[in-house]
Amino acid sequence: MPDALLDIPEIASVGIIGAGQMGNGIAHVCSLAGLPVAMVDISPAALDKALATIARNMERQIGRKLITPEQRDAALGLITTSTDYASFGGTDFVIEAATEKEAVKHEVFKALVPHLKPSAMVASNTSSISITRLGAGTDRPEKFIGMHFMNPVPIMKLVEIIRGIATDEPTFRAVDALAKRLGKQTATSEDFPAFIVNRILVPMINEAVYALYEGVGDIRSIDTAMRLGANHPMGPLELADFIGLDTCLSIMQVLYDGLSDSKYRPCPLLVKYVEAGWYGRKTGRGFYDYSQDPPVPTR
Ligand code: NAI
């Protein structure tokens, strides 16, 4: 339908749920684009850490002459934090970036909906979970969409946009326009488990963990092989630590459950690392030990 016939809602303010590595990155790029940002997390410590991370990352951008100190100050002045969804009262658009567990996300949306104005649109930054199912758990499936940023958000150019079966065209157009306003390029995916990027990327990571588990190579050999042999900027195990092993395992579980194919079986070694609480960079240990500089392989 031509844009002139569509009433595309304007997004003039943004709410973010979850102040982890993705939530803080989304707050970073939205505030630099001049949008007021309200960020909510259950953990006050996560909110404090997010603000410190955003300030540090903006400082780096100043060092690289990508932004000015004035732009940094203006952007930081647009971010507010809270543990209460009531702070989303007037917000046009809320992006959920909480832990990659479907039950957590359903709880979040149940608690969020009573605080939204009727016209507000809602997105999930989920890496893998059905947008149709998440949207159906809200009072506004037609205004619900997948907006999947890449990590680290300020640097990565792509936003994957996923339409649920009920998502309407104005919501799609508004969110696509927002991504472009943030300086991103978009790719559109149908709503299938893990969409496009993680349908291809995370089974590759899982295969690298199998290669380690079966003794095909050690951690350094596997990462060096893929960095220099396939020209990947990071090795797959290093990348898994960067994404978060808990998130990688959740994505594999969504693929395995959703596509019922044994090729998506999560590697038992990945399961064991997550059970140990070794989630990668964010906990200080995964396939590498980040208490050392430079990080050293753990096996
Ligand atoms: P993270 O573990 O760094 O942060 C998750 C945050 O959610 C934590 O601060 C936690 O306190 C908060 N949280 C948990 N339950 C909550 C609740 N009920 N209400 C409010 N906040 C809550 O995780 P990360 O990596 O930021 O991932 C967040 C989402 O983004 C997940 O859906 C993940 O799949 C997705 N994603 C992750 C990418 C990555 O590379 N890590 C890339 C793209 C998407």
Short mmCIF file of C-alpha atoms and ligand atoms in Angstrom, two decimals, residues 17-24 26 40-43 46-47 85 96-101 104-105 107-108 124-129 147-153 198 239 242-244 246-247 250-251 279 282, ligand 1:
data_model
loop_
_atom_site.label_atom_id
_atom_site.label_comp_id
_atom_site.label_asym_id
_atom_site.label_seq_id
_atom_site.Cartn_x
_atom_site.Cartn_y
_atom_site.Cartn_z
CA ILE A 17 12.92 -3.33 29.14
CA GLY A 18 16.14 -5.04 30.20
CA ALA A 19 19.34 -3.06 30.76
CA GLY A 20 21.79 -5.85 29.86
CA GLN A 21 24.25 -5.74 27.00
CA MET A 22 21.51 -5.30 24.36
CA GLY A 23 19.28 -2.92 26.36
CA ASN A 24 22.15 -0.53 27.06
CA ILE A 26 19.66 0.19 22.24
CA VAL A 40 13.44 -0.44 33.06
CA ASP A 41 15.10 -3.50 34.62
CA ILE A 42 14.20 -5.63 37.64
CA SER A 43 17.76 -5.11 38.86
CA ALA A 46 21.89 -3.63 36.05
CA LEU A 47 20.51 -0.12 35.47
CA TYR A 85 6.79 0.05 34.21
CA GLU A 96 11.79 -5.60 25.29
CA ALA A 97 15.39 -6.83 25.67
CA ALA A 98 15.07 -9.01 28.79
CA THR A 99 16.60 -12.46 29.25
CA GLU A 100 16.04 -14.92 26.36
CA LYS A 101 13.42 -17.09 28.12
CA VAL A 104 10.24 -14.28 31.34
CA LYS A 105 9.10 -12.39 28.25
CA GLU A 107 5.61 -12.15 32.35
CA VAL A 108 7.19 -8.89 31.19
CA SER A 124 10.79 -7.76 21.23
CA ASN A 125 14.54 -7.90 20.60
CA THR A 126 14.36 -11.68 20.99
CA SER A 127 17.00 -13.68 19.13
CA SER A 128 14.76 -16.64 18.39
CA ILE A 129 11.32 -16.76 20.06
CA MET A 147 13.09 -5.63 16.21
CA HIS A 148 16.30 -7.64 16.46
CA PHE A 149 19.41 -5.53 17.00
CA MET A 150 22.89 -7.03 16.67
CA ASN A 151 25.59 -6.96 19.34
CA PRO A 152 27.32 -4.50 19.91
CA VAL A 153 24.39 -2.27 18.95
CA ASN A 198 20.55 -16.88 14.26
CA LEU A 239 31.75 -15.12 19.61
CA PHE A 242 30.48 -12.49 23.49
CA ILE A 243 26.81 -13.30 22.79
CA GLY A 244 26.39 -15.14 26.13
CA ASP A 246 22.95 -18.82 28.11
CA THR A 247 21.54 -16.93 25.12
CA SER A 250 18.25 -20.75 24.59
CA ILE A 251 18.40 -20.12 20.82
CA TYR A 279 27.93 -17.63 30.48
CA LYS A 282 29.24 -11.23 31.11
P1 NAI B 1 21.62 -9.86 29.40
O1 NAI B 1 21.68 -11.09 30.21
O2 NAI B 1 22.88 -9.05 29.20
O3 NAI B 1 20.51 -8.85 29.97
C1 NAI B 1 19.20 -9.23 30.26
C2 NAI B 1 18.64 -8.19 31.24
O4 NAI B 1 17.23 -8.47 31.41
C3 NAI B 1 19.30 -8.25 32.64
O5 NAI B 1 19.76 -6.96 33.00
C4 NAI B 1 18.14 -8.69 33.55
O6 NAI B 1 18.21 -8.12 34.85
C5 NAI B 1 16.93 -8.18 32.77
N1 NAI B 1 15.69 -8.84 33.13
C6 NAI B 1 15.46 -10.16 33.35
N2 NAI B 1 14.17 -10.36 33.68
C7 NAI B 1 13.55 -9.13 33.64
C8 NAI B 1 12.24 -8.68 33.89
N3 NAI B 1 11.27 -9.53 34.26
N4 NAI B 1 11.97 -7.37 33.76
C9 NAI B 1 12.94 -6.49 33.41
N5 NAI B 1 14.22 -6.86 33.17
C10 NAI B 1 14.52 -8.17 33.28
O7 NAI B 1 21.02 -10.32 27.97
P2 NAI B 1 21.22 -9.64 26.53
O8 NAI B 1 22.39 -10.26 25.86
O9 NAI B 1 21.14 -8.15 26.67
O10 NAI B 1 19.93 -10.19 25.78
C11 NAI B 1 18.66 -9.58 25.95
C12 NAI B 1 17.76 -9.99 24.79
O11 NAI B 1 18.37 -9.57 23.56
C13 NAI B 1 17.52 -11.49 24.68
O12 NAI B 1 16.23 -11.72 24.19
C14 NAI B 1 18.57 -11.91 23.64
O13 NAI B 1 18.22 -13.08 22.96
C15 NAI B 1 18.52 -10.70 22.71
N6 NAI B 1 19.71 -10.51 21.90
C16 NAI B 1 20.96 -10.79 22.40
C17 NAI B 1 22.08 -10.62 21.60
C18 NAI B 1 23.46 -10.92 22.13
O14 NAI B 1 24.41 -10.98 21.34
N7 NAI B 1 23.63 -11.10 23.43
C19 NAI B 1 21.98 -10.13 20.21
C20 NAI B 1 20.63 -9.80 19.82
C21 NAI B 1 19.54 -10.01 20.63
#
